[in-house]
């Protein structure tokens, strides 16, 4: 998806403070008890964006054979948190203040991908757009708007 002109201007001003490896290290520190095999991984960090993948595993499906809504919501939140950390650095106390998600179609079994884009980064709030898919980015399963409060 092509970002708007305003989003492109914002992204040009954003300079990530952390690489994908740095964000993954912070996430592991923030959630030390999370099982490593199923924990989402940041695969790419660029100005105003991150890409995250969560490996498919048993237990993610709801009746009907699609990935559950709570799983998709969790990935949306994780992707937004990763985006905030990538751009503000070691601020593990940043917290979700709002998450609104639209489920667009059933997410088929498979690795779950998310791309988060920074819409606004202020001193106290970060507003992120997160797109989620399993098949292809052109067939979104969900789209979320997530706001994080920054301490």
Tab-separated table of C-alpha atoms in Angstrom:
chain	number	residue	atom	x	y	z
A	1	UNK	CA	0.000	0.000	0.000
A	2	UNK	CA	1.256	3.439	-0.872
A	3	UNK	CA	1.516	5.878	2.067
A	4	UNK	CA	-0.094	9.320	1.794
A	5	UNK	CA	2.038	12.413	1.178
A	6	UNK	CA	1.687	13.439	4.844
A	7	UNK	CA	2.772	9.955	5.956
A	8	UNK	CA	5.763	10.111	3.598
A	9	UNK	CA	6.743	13.517	5.072
A	10	UNK	CA	6.512	12.109	8.618
A	11	UNK	CA	8.531	9.010	7.732
A	12	UNK	CA	11.255	11.149	6.170
A	13	UNK	CA	11.630	12.928	9.550
A	14	UNK	CA	11.702	9.727	11.600
A	15	UNK	CA	15.055	8.153	12.213
A	16	UNK	CA	14.890	4.795	13.979
A	17	UNK	CA	17.042	4.587	17.096
A	18	UNK	CA	17.086	0.768	17.078
A	19	UNK	CA	17.563	-1.938	14.469
A	20	UNK	CA	15.356	-5.013	14.195
A	21	UNK	CA	17.853	-6.901	16.369
A	22	UNK	CA	17.786	-4.131	18.974
A	23	UNK	CA	13.981	-4.113	19.121
A	24	UNK	CA	13.879	-7.921	19.378
A	25	UNK	CA	16.333	-7.761	22.296
A	26	UNK	CA	14.152	-5.170	24.078
A	27	UNK	CA	11.011	-7.243	23.505
A	28	UNK	CA	12.712	-10.332	24.937
A	29	UNK	CA	13.723	-8.244	27.967
A	30	UNK	CA	10.184	-6.885	28.373
A	31	UNK	CA	8.607	-10.359	28.135
A	32	UNK	CA	11.170	-12.784	29.588
A	33	UNK	CA	8.599	-15.539	30.212
A	34	UNK	CA	7.229	-15.585	26.658
A	35	UNK	CA	7.950	-18.845	24.827
A	36	UNK	CA	10.628	-18.096	22.207
A	37	UNK	CA	9.165	-20.409	19.542
A	38	UNK	CA	5.898	-18.482	19.263
A	39	UNK	CA	7.111	-14.965	20.022
A	40	UNK	CA	6.745	-12.421	17.177
A	41	UNK	CA	9.987	-11.309	15.559
A	42	UNK	CA	10.729	-7.884	14.113
A	43	UNK	CA	12.138	-8.580	10.659
A	44	UNK	CA	12.640	-5.033	9.399
A	45	UNK	CA	12.910	-1.506	10.761
A	46	UNK	CA	12.895	1.544	8.497
A	47	UNK	CA	11.965	5.200	9.026
A	48	UNK	CA	8.397	5.202	10.333
A	49	UNK	CA	7.845	1.464	9.788
A	50	UNK	CA	8.443	-2.000	11.166
A	51	UNK	CA	7.594	-5.434	9.868
A	52	UNK	CA	6.853	-8.266	12.270
A	53	UNK	CA	6.156	-11.961	11.754
A	54	UNK	CA	4.576	-14.320	14.252
A	55	UNK	CA	5.149	-18.008	13.490
A	56	UNK	CA	2.102	-20.199	13.100
A	57	UNK	CA	1.634	-22.800	15.824
A	58	UNK	CA	-1.052	-25.101	17.134
A	59	UNK	CA	-3.660	-23.431	19.300
A	60	UNK	CA	-4.153	-20.258	17.222
A	61	UNK	CA	-7.271	-21.395	15.369
A	62	UNK	CA	-10.842	-20.656	16.352
A	63	UNK	CA	-13.842	-22.740	15.284
A	64	UNK	CA	-14.078	-22.400	11.521
A	65	UNK	CA	-10.359	-22.968	10.985
A	66	UNK	CA	-9.164	-19.340	10.943
A	67	UNK	CA	-6.711	-17.619	13.263
A	68	UNK	CA	-8.472	-16.166	16.305
A	69	UNK	CA	-9.216	-12.474	16.757
A	70	UNK	CA	-7.328	-12.218	20.070
A	71	UNK	CA	-4.225	-13.568	18.310
A	72	UNK	CA	-4.487	-10.874	15.629
A	73	UNK	CA	-5.107	-8.172	18.253
A	74	UNK	CA	-2.046	-9.288	20.181
A	75	UNK	CA	0.110	-9.083	17.059
A	76	UNK	CA	-1.271	-5.611	16.238
A	77	UNK	CA	-0.329	-4.441	19.731
A	78	UNK	CA	3.112	-6.070	19.556
A	79	UNK	CA	3.831	-4.537	16.139
A	80	UNK	CA	2.844	-1.057	17.369
A	81	UNK	CA	4.972	-1.502	20.521
A	82	UNK	CA	7.915	-2.585	18.345
A	83	UNK	CA	7.419	0.488	16.135
A	84	UNK	CA	7.417	2.808	19.153
A	85	UNK	CA	10.515	1.156	20.650
A	86	UNK	CA	12.341	1.335	17.327
A	87	UNK	CA	11.792	5.107	17.169
A	88	UNK	CA	12.023	6.202	20.823
A	89	UNK	CA	14.510	3.641	22.129
A	90	UNK	CA	14.507	1.894	25.488
A	91	UNK	CA	11.072	2.999	26.778
A	92	UNK	CA	9.656	-0.307	28.002
A	93	UNK	CA	7.035	1.532	30.073
A	94	UNK	CA	5.279	2.814	26.940
A	95	UNK	CA	1.729	1.450	27.162
A	96	UNK	CA	-1.217	0.929	24.877
A	97	UNK	CA	-3.788	3.655	25.424
A	98	UNK	CA	-6.095	2.755	22.529
A	99	UNK	CA	-6.446	-0.152	20.097
A	100	UNK	CA	-9.180	-0.283	17.484
A	101	UNK	CA	-9.167	-3.222	15.081
A	102	UNK	CA	-11.221	-4.104	12.031
A	103	UNK	CA	-11.334	-7.753	11.002
A	104	UNK	CA	-11.507	-7.768	7.219
A	105	UNK	CA	-11.470	-11.493	6.398
A	106	UNK	CA	-10.600	-14.760	8.054
A	107	UNK	CA	-6.850	-15.151	8.577
A	108	UNK	CA	-5.926	-18.487	7.064
A	109	UNK	CA	-3.548	-20.785	8.968
A	110	UNK	CA	0.076	-19.775	8.423
A	111	UNK	CA	2.674	-17.332	9.665
A	112	UNK	CA	1.058	-14.017	10.577
A	113	UNK	CA	2.651	-10.871	9.149
A	114	UNK	CA	2.176	-7.307	10.350
A	115	UNK	CA	3.411	-3.999	9.025
A	116	UNK	CA	3.145	-1.028	11.363
A	117	UNK	CA	3.414	2.558	10.158
A	118	UNK	CA	3.845	5.609	12.386
A	119	UNK	CA	1.077	8.130	11.773
A	120	UNK	CA	2.166	10.545	14.512
A	121	UNK	CA	4.994	10.549	16.992
A	122	UNK	CA	4.796	13.203	19.698
A	123	UNK	CA	6.431	13.601	23.096
A	124	UNK	CA	3.625	11.749	24.892
A	125	UNK	CA	1.697	9.786	22.253
A	126	UNK	CA	2.483	7.651	19.229
A	127	UNK	CA	-0.281	6.773	16.775
A	128	UNK	CA	0.276	3.741	14.570
A	129	UNK	CA	-1.510	2.003	11.707
A	130	UNK	CA	-1.047	-1.784	11.632
A	131	UNK	CA	-1.952	-4.055	8.726
A	132	UNK	CA	-2.066	-7.834	9.269
A	133	UNK	CA	-2.161	-10.743	6.811
A	134	UNK	CA	-1.315	-14.425	6.444
A	135	UNK	CA	-1.613	-14.998	2.705
A	136	UNK	CA	-0.427	-11.816	0.992
A	137	UNK	CA	-0.314	-8.104	1.910
A	138	UNK	CA	-2.962	-7.524	-0.764
A	139	UNK	CA	-5.392	-9.732	1.219
A	140	UNK	CA	-5.441	-8.079	4.621
A	141	UNK	CA	-7.008	-10.060	7.429
A	142	UNK	CA	-7.143	-7.079	9.810
A	143	UNK	CA	-6.234	-3.418	10.154
A	144	UNK	CA	-5.707	-1.687	13.485
A	145	UNK	CA	-5.168	1.818	14.754
A	146	UNK	CA	-3.071	1.733	17.918
A	147	UNK	CA	-2.078	4.614	20.201
A	148	UNK	CA	0.749	4.289	22.704
A	149	UNK	CA	1.352	6.572	25.675
A	150	UNK	CA	5.046	7.328	26.112
A	151	UNK	CA	6.338	8.006	29.645
